[in-house]
Tab-separated table of C-alpha atoms in Angstrom:
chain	number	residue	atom	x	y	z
A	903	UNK	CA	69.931	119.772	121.602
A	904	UNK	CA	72.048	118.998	118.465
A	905	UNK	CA	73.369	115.603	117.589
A	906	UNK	CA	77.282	115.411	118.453
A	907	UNK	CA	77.587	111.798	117.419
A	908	UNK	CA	76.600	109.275	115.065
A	909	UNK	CA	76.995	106.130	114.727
A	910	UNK	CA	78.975	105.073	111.071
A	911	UNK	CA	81.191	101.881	110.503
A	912	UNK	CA	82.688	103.519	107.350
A	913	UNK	CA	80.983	100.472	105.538
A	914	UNK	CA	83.228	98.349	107.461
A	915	UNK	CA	80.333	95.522	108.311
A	916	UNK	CA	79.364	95.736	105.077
A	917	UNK	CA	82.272	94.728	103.663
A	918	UNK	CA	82.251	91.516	105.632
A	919	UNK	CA	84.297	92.668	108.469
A	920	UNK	CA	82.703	91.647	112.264
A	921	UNK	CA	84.246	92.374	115.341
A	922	UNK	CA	86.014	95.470	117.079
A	923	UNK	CA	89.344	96.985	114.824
A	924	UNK	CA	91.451	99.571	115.602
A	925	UNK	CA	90.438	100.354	111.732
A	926	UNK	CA	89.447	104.348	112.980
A	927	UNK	CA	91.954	105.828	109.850
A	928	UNK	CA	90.428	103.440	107.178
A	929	UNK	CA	86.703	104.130	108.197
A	930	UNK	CA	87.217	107.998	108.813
A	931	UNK	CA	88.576	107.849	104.955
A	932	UNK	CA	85.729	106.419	103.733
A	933	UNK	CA	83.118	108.362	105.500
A	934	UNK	CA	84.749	111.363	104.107
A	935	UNK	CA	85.688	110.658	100.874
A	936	UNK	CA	82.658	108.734	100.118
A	937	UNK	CA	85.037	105.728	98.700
A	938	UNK	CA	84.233	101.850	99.201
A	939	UNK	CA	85.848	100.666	103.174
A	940	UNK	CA	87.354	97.445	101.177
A	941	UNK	CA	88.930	99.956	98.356
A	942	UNK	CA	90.398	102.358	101.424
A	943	UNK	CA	91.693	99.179	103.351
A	944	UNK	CA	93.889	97.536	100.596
A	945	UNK	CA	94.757	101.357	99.416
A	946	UNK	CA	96.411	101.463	102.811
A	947	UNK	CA	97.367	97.823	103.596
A	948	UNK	CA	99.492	98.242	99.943
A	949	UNK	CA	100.492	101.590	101.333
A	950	UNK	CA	101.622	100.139	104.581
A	951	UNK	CA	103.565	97.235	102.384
A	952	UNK	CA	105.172	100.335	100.337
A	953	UNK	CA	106.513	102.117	103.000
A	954	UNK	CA	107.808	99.555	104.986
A	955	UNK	CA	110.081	97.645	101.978
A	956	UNK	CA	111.349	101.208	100.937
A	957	UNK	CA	111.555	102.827	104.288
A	958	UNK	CA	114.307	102.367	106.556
A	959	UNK	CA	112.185	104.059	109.783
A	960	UNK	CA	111.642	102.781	113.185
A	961	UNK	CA	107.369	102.681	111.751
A	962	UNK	CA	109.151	100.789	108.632
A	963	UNK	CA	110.429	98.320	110.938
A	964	UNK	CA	107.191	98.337	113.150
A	965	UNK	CA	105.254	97.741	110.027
A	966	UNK	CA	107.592	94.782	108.952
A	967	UNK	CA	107.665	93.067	112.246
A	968	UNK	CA	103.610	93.745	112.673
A	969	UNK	CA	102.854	93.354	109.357
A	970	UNK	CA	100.771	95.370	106.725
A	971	UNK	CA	97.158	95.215	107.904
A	972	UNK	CA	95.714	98.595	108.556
A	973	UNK	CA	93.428	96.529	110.873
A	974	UNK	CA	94.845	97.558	114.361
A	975	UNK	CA	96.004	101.247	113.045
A	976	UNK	CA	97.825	103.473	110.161
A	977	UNK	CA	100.876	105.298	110.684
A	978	UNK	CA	100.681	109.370	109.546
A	979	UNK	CA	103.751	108.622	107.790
A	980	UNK	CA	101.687	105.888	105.743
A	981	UNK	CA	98.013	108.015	106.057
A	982	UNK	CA	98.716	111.409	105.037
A	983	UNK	CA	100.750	111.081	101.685
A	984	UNK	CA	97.722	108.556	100.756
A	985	UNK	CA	95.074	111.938	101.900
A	986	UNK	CA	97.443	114.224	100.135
A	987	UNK	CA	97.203	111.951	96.763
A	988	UNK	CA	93.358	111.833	97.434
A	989	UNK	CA	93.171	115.628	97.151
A	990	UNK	CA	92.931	116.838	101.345
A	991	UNK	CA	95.527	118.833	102.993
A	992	UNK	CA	96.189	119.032	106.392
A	993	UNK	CA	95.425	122.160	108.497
A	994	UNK	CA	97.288	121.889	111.819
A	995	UNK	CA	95.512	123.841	114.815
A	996	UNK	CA	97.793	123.122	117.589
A	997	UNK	CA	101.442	123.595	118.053
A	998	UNK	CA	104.453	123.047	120.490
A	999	UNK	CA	103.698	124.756	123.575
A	1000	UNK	CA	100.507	126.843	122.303
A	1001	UNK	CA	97.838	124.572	124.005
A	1002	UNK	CA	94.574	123.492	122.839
A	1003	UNK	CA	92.878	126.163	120.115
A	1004	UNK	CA	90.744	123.826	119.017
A	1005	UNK	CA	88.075	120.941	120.765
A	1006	UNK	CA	85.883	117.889	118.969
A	1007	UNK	CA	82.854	120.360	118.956
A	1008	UNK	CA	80.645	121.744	116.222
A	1009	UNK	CA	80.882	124.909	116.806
A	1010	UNK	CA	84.967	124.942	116.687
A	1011	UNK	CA	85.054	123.120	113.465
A	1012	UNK	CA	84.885	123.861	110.428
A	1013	UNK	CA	81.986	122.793	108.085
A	1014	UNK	CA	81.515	120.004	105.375
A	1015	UNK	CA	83.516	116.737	105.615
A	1016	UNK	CA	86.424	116.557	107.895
A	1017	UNK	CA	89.194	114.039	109.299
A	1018	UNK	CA	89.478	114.838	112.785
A	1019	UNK	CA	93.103	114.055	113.856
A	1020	UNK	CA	93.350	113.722	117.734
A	1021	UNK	CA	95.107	111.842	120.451
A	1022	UNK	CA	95.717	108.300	119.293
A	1023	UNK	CA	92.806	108.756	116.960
A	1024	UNK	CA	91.386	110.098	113.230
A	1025	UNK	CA	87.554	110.686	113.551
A	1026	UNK	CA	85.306	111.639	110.665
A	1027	UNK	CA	83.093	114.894	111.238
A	1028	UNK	CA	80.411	115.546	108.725
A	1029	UNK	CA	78.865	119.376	109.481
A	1030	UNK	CA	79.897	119.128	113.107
A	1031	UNK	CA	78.835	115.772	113.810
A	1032	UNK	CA	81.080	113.299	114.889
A	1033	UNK	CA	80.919	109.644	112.316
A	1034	UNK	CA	82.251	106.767	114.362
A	1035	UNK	CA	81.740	103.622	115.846
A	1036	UNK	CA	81.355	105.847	119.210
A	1037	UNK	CA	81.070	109.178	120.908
A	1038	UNK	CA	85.346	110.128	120.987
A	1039	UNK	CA	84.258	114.157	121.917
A	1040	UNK	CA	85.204	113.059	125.615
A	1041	UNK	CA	81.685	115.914	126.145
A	1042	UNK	CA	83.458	118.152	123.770
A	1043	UNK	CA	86.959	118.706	125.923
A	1044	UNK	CA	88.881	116.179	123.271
A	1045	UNK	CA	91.662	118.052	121.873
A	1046	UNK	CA	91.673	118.301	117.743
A	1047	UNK	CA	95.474	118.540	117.025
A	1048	UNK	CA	94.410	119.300	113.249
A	1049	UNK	CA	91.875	117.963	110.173
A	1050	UNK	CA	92.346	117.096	106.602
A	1051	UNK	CA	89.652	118.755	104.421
A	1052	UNK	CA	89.378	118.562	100.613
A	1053	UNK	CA	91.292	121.160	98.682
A	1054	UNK	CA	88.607	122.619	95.904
């Protein structure tokens, strides 16, 4: 049987960090992009800052009220133009009202490095195996709403 899941921190540990964090957009970014965790955190924590001082959003005032740390979670709003400046585009693979075309499962994704974007969750997938801190596939029935993968 062929591994589904594996377990990767990102480099999170390593970078002095202990405990549980809802940190699953900065360690998916640096599984797949093969950048430092602490370079991907402040990337986004000065992202976060950015966005909410020239925003005027309900996640701008979120972020303001909750503050900058991409510790408990990264808006898309904040997430995707930093992806987008690192050279990945999205590829959406679900739409309004067309159901789920596409599960957490090897053989429904695509090859190479991916970020996995599903419910409440990004998820790094290296040649069909999952790279997290724990099996998210829910057995392979987890909905992928779309991926980022590098643009050549």
């Amino acid at each position: 049987m062929n591994k589904v899941w594996e377990y990767n921190d990102g480099g999170r540990a390593e970078s002095g960090y202990k405990g549980n964090a809802g940190d699953c957009v900065t360690r998916s970014i640096a599984i797949v992009t093969g950048l430092p965790y602490q370079k991907v955190y402040n990337d986004l924590k000065s992202a976060n800052k950015e966005y909410a001082e020239s925003k005027r959003t309900k996640v701008a005032k979120s972020l303001k009220r909750n503050g900058n740390t991409p510790r408990n979670g990264v808006y898309k709003q904040v997430y995707r133009p930093y992806l987008e400046s690192l050279g990945y585009k999205f590829v959406s693979t679900m739409g309004i009202g067309t159901g789920c075309k596409m599960h957490l499962k090897a053989e429904e994704l695509p090859k190479g490095k991916i970020i996995a974007r599903v419910s409440k969750h990004l998820c790094a997938v290296v040649d069909g195996v999952i790279q997290d801190t724990y099996d998210c596939s829910r057995e392979g029935t987890r909905c992928v709403y779309g991926y980022f993968i590098k643009i050549s």
